[in-house]
PDB file of C-alpha atoms and ligand atoms in Angstrom:
ATOM      1  CA  MET A  24      88.631 153.630  86.365  1.00  0.00           C
ATOM      2  CA  LYS A  25      86.437 156.508  85.412  1.00  0.00           C
ATOM      3  CA  GLN A  26      85.413 158.901  88.156  1.00  0.00           C
ATOM      4  CA  LYS A  27      82.002 159.525  86.684  1.00  0.00           C
ATOM      5  CA  MET A  28      80.392 157.230  84.177  1.00  0.00           C
ATOM      6  CA  PRO A  29      78.605 158.958  81.285  1.00  0.00           C
ATOM      7  CA  GLN A  30      74.866 158.418  81.594  1.00  0.00           C
ATOM      8  CA  THR A  31      73.299 159.709  78.418  1.00  0.00           C
ATOM      9  CA  ASP A  32      74.066 159.169  74.755  1.00  0.00           C
ATOM     10  CA  ASP A  33      75.266 162.757  74.481  1.00  0.00           C
ATOM     11  CA  GLU A  34      77.662 162.300  77.369  1.00  0.00           C
ATOM     12  CA  TRP A  35      79.069 159.141  75.781  1.00  0.00           C
ATOM     13  CA  LYS A  36      79.481 160.957  72.481  1.00  0.00           C
ATOM     14  CA  LYS A  37      81.579 163.622  74.185  1.00  0.00           C
ATOM     15  CA  ASP A  38      83.593 161.013  76.028  1.00  0.00           C
ATOM     16  CA  LEU A  39      84.493 158.703  73.129  1.00  0.00           C
ATOM     17  CA  SER A  40      85.963 159.065  69.657  1.00  0.00           C
ATOM     18  CA  PRO A  41      83.385 158.748  66.845  1.00  0.00           C
ATOM     19  CA  GLU A  42      84.653 155.236  66.048  1.00  0.00           C
ATOM     20  CA  GLN A  43      84.542 154.191  69.700  1.00  0.00           C
ATOM     21  CA  TYR A  44      81.025 155.568  70.023  1.00  0.00           C
ATOM     22  CA  ARG A  45      79.896 153.690  66.927  1.00  0.00           C
ATOM     23  CA  VAL A  46      81.304 150.387  68.200  1.00  0.00           C
ATOM     24  CA  LEU A  47      80.793 150.602  71.969  1.00  0.00           C
ATOM     25  CA  ARG A  48      77.425 152.344  72.057  1.00  0.00           C
ATOM     26  CA  GLN A  49      75.926 151.350  68.696  1.00  0.00           C
ATOM     27  CA  LYS A  50      77.289 147.796  68.371  1.00  0.00           C
ATOM     28  CA  GLY A  51      79.379 148.609  65.317  1.00  0.00           C
ATOM     29  CA  THR A  52      82.382 146.664  64.078  1.00  0.00           C
ATOM     30  CA  GLU A  53      85.719 148.161  63.107  1.00  0.00           C
ATOM     31  CA  PRO A  54      87.107 146.959  59.769  1.00  0.00           C
ATOM     32  CA  ALA A  55      89.472 143.975  60.126  1.00  0.00           C
ATOM     33  CA  PHE A  56      93.209 144.722  60.303  1.00  0.00           C
ATOM     34  CA  THR A  57      92.589 148.424  60.982  1.00  0.00           C
ATOM     35  CA  GLY A  58      92.553 148.527  64.773  1.00  0.00           C
ATOM     36  CA  ALA A  59      95.423 149.333  67.099  1.00  0.00           C
ATOM     37  CA  TYR A  60      95.689 145.946  68.797  1.00  0.00           C
ATOM     38  CA  TRP A  61      95.024 143.014  66.431  1.00  0.00           C
ATOM     39  CA  ASN A  62      98.782 142.573  66.001  1.00  0.00           C
ATOM     40  CA  ASN A  63      99.872 143.830  69.424  1.00  0.00           C
ATOM     41  CA  LYS A  64     102.130 141.250  71.067  1.00  0.00           C
ATOM     42  CA  LYS A  65     103.108 143.230  74.142  1.00  0.00           C
ATOM     43  CA  LYS A  66     102.377 142.002  77.657  1.00  0.00           C
ATOM     44  CA  GLY A  67      99.706 143.816  79.576  1.00  0.00           C
ATOM     45  CA  MET A  68      96.010 144.281  80.257  1.00  0.00           C
ATOM     46  CA  TYR A  69      93.298 145.316  77.851  1.00  0.00           C
ATOM     47  CA  VAL A  70      90.768 147.453  79.696  1.00  0.00           C
ATOM     48  CA  CYS A  71      87.366 148.739  78.579  1.00  0.00           C
ATOM     49  CA  ALA A  72      87.712 151.934  76.525  1.00  0.00           C
ATOM     50  CA  GLY A  73      84.358 153.010  77.933  1.00  0.00           C
ATOM     51  CA  CYS A  74      84.912 152.623  81.658  1.00  0.00           C
ATOM     52  CA  GLY A  75      88.449 151.347  82.296  1.00  0.00           C
ATOM     53  CA  HIS A  76      87.685 147.978  83.896  1.00  0.00           C
ATOM     54  CA  ASP A  77      90.098 145.101  83.233  1.00  0.00           C
ATOM     55  CA  LEU A  78      88.753 142.839  80.485  1.00  0.00           C
ATOM     56  CA  PHE A  79      91.381 140.735  78.709  1.00  0.00           C
ATOM     57  CA  SER A  80      95.007 139.856  79.434  1.00  0.00           C
ATOM     58  CA  SER A  81      97.757 139.493  76.839  1.00  0.00           C
ATOM     59  CA  ASP A  82      98.240 136.002  78.336  1.00  0.00           C
ATOM     60  CA  ALA A  83      94.978 134.886  76.697  1.00  0.00           C
ATOM     61  CA  LYS A  84      95.599 136.631  73.368  1.00  0.00           C
ATOM     62  CA  PHE A  85      96.266 134.533  70.291  1.00  0.00           C
ATOM     63  CA  ASP A  86      96.732 135.148  66.597  1.00  0.00           C
ATOM     64  CA  SER A  87      93.403 134.233  65.030  1.00  0.00           C
ATOM     65  CA  GLY A  88      94.250 135.620  61.614  1.00  0.00           C
ATOM     66  CA  THR A  89      90.968 137.553  61.597  1.00  0.00           C
ATOM     67  CA  GLY A  90      92.367 141.068  61.993  1.00  0.00           C
ATOM     68  CA  TRP A  91      90.712 141.606  65.357  1.00  0.00           C
ATOM     69  CA  PRO A  92      92.264 141.093  68.793  1.00  0.00           C
ATOM     70  CA  SER A  93      91.310 137.565  69.834  1.00  0.00           C
ATOM     71  CA  PHE A  94      91.342 136.017  73.285  1.00  0.00           C
ATOM     72  CA  THR A  95      90.601 132.571  74.708  1.00  0.00           C
ATOM     73  CA  ASP A  96      89.137 133.926  77.965  1.00  0.00           C
ATOM     74  CA  PRO A  97      88.312 137.148  79.760  1.00  0.00           C
ATOM     75  CA  ALA A  98      90.847 138.133  82.426  1.00  0.00           C
ATOM     76  CA  VAL A  99      88.084 139.048  84.858  1.00  0.00           C
ATOM     77  CA  LYS A 100      84.943 137.055  84.178  1.00  0.00           C
ATOM     78  CA  GLU A 101      82.808 139.324  86.385  1.00  0.00           C
ATOM     79  CA  ASN A 102      83.533 142.263  84.087  1.00  0.00           C
ATOM     80  CA  VAL A 103      82.318 140.568  80.918  1.00  0.00           C
ATOM     81  CA  GLU A 104      78.800 139.579  79.991  1.00  0.00           C
ATOM     82  CA  THR A 105      77.522 137.636  76.981  1.00  0.00           C
ATOM     83  CA  ARG A 106      74.154 138.052  75.283  1.00  0.00           C
ATOM     84  CA  SER A 107      72.582 136.280  72.355  1.00  0.00           C
ATOM     85  CA  ASP A 108      72.603 138.399  69.212  1.00  0.00           C
ATOM     86  CA  ASN A 109      70.402 137.417  66.293  1.00  0.00           C
ATOM     87  CA  SER A 110      71.028 140.503  64.158  1.00  0.00           C
ATOM     88  CA  LEU A 111      72.254 140.395  60.557  1.00  0.00           C
ATOM     89  CA  PHE A 112      70.556 136.993  60.035  1.00  0.00           C
ATOM     90  CA  MET A 113      73.173 135.280  62.193  1.00  0.00           C
ATOM     91  CA  GLN A 114      73.075 133.614  65.574  1.00  0.00           C
ATOM     92  CA  ARG A 115      75.980 135.035  67.465  1.00  0.00           C
ATOM     93  CA  THR A 116      76.936 135.706  71.063  1.00  0.00           C
ATOM     94  CA  GLU A 117      77.656 139.328  71.814  1.00  0.00           C
ATOM     95  CA  VAL A 118      80.348 140.263  74.347  1.00  0.00           C
ATOM     96  CA  VAL A 119      79.562 143.285  76.503  1.00  0.00           C
ATOM     97  CA  CYS A 120      81.308 145.149  79.321  1.00  0.00           C
ATOM     98  CA  LYS A 121      79.257 144.448  82.415  1.00  0.00           C
ATOM     99  CA  HIS A 122      80.018 147.811  83.981  1.00  0.00           C
ATOM    100  CA  CYS A 123      79.205 150.276  81.208  1.00  0.00           C
ATOM    101  CA  GLY A 124      77.231 148.032  78.843  1.00  0.00           C
ATOM    102  CA  GLY A 125      79.644 148.820  76.023  1.00  0.00           C
ATOM    103  CA  HIS A 126      79.673 146.473  73.031  1.00  0.00           C
ATOM    104  CA  LEU A 127      83.049 144.743  72.776  1.00  0.00           C
ATOM    105  CA  GLY A 128      82.601 142.133  70.057  1.00  0.00           C
ATOM    106  CA  HIS A 129      81.438 138.529  69.785  1.00  0.00           C
ATOM    107  CA  VAL A 130      82.536 135.132  71.095  1.00  0.00           C
ATOM    108  CA  PHE A 131      82.752 132.071  68.850  1.00  0.00           C
ATOM    109  CA  ASP A 132      83.381 128.355  69.466  1.00  0.00           C
ATOM    110  CA  ASP A 133      86.229 127.940  66.990  1.00  0.00           C
ATOM    111  CA  GLY A 134      89.099 129.000  69.251  1.00  0.00           C
ATOM    112  CA  PRO A 135      92.125 126.940  70.270  1.00  0.00           C
ATOM    113  CA  MET A 136      91.968 123.868  72.513  1.00  0.00           C
ATOM    114  CA  PRO A 137      91.136 123.175  75.259  1.00  0.00           C
ATOM    115  CA  GLY A 138      88.454 125.843  75.744  1.00  0.00           C
ATOM    116  CA  LYS A 139      87.809 126.444  72.037  1.00  0.00           C
ATOM    117  CA  LYS A 140      86.559 129.955  72.705  1.00  0.00           C
ATOM    118  CA  ARG A 141      87.495 132.875  70.488  1.00  0.00           C
ATOM    119  CA  TYR A 142      86.594 136.249  71.935  1.00  0.00           C
ATOM    120  CA  CYS A 143      86.733 138.452  68.849  1.00  0.00           C
ATOM    121  CA  ILE A 144      87.013 141.989  70.177  1.00  0.00           C
ATOM    122  CA  ASN A 145      87.199 145.385  68.492  1.00  0.00           C
ATOM    123  CA  SER A 146      90.472 147.202  69.182  1.00  0.00           C
ATOM    124  CA  CYS A 147      88.673 150.476  69.650  1.00  0.00           C
ATOM    125  CA  SER A 148      86.581 149.021  72.492  1.00  0.00           C
ATOM    126  CA  LEU A 149      89.827 148.480  74.364  1.00  0.00           C
ATOM    127  CA  ASP A 150      92.660 150.466  75.890  1.00  0.00           C
ATOM    128  CA  PHE A 151      95.945 148.638  76.366  1.00  0.00           C
ATOM    129  CA  LYS A 152      97.849 149.074  79.624  1.00  0.00           C
ATOM    130  CA  GLU A 153     101.331 147.777  78.973  1.00  0.00           C
ATOM    131  CA  GLY A 154     102.812 145.774  81.840  1.00  0.00           C
ATOM    132  CA  LYS A 155      99.620 145.816  83.890  1.00  0.00           C
ATOM    133  CA  GLU A 156      98.762 142.516  85.500  1.00  0.00           C
ATOM    134  CA  LYS A 157      95.456 141.215  86.718  1.00  0.00           C
ATOM    135  CA  ASN A 158      94.222 142.734  89.983  1.00  0.00           C
ATOM    136  CA  LYS A 159      97.096 145.166  90.166  1.00  0.00           C
ATOM    137  CA  LYS A 160      96.559 148.900  89.842  1.00  0.00           C
TER     138      LYS A 160
HETATM  139 FE1  LIG B 206      83.079 149.263  80.249  1.00  0.00          FE
END
């Protein structure tokens, strides 16, 4: 986890890559099939690239064919918040890191059974910690 969370836009800009800043802080979307993790099949924990909190486990990752890392559920529900997003003439549900407010992606209702959720997350909003399990440092 980060010792000191950036507070201002300028601090975030210094802290993140330009692509991460555009996605996390300006609600951008990385192009499909370009990110580091859409095809990552290793076991571990995906943490927030902004603040380091655990977000999604490889256990919930599935191949959605979309070119973005896709998950059926957050690993730690308390770390993830959803908000309605009516931008771009669409009704979508935005997925946000609860701790730093970083934009992660969107959640859709066309995922696999039984929950049918598809958390469609930008790779660059995430850092992958190989081998890390939930609630273990
Ligand atoms: Fe965060």
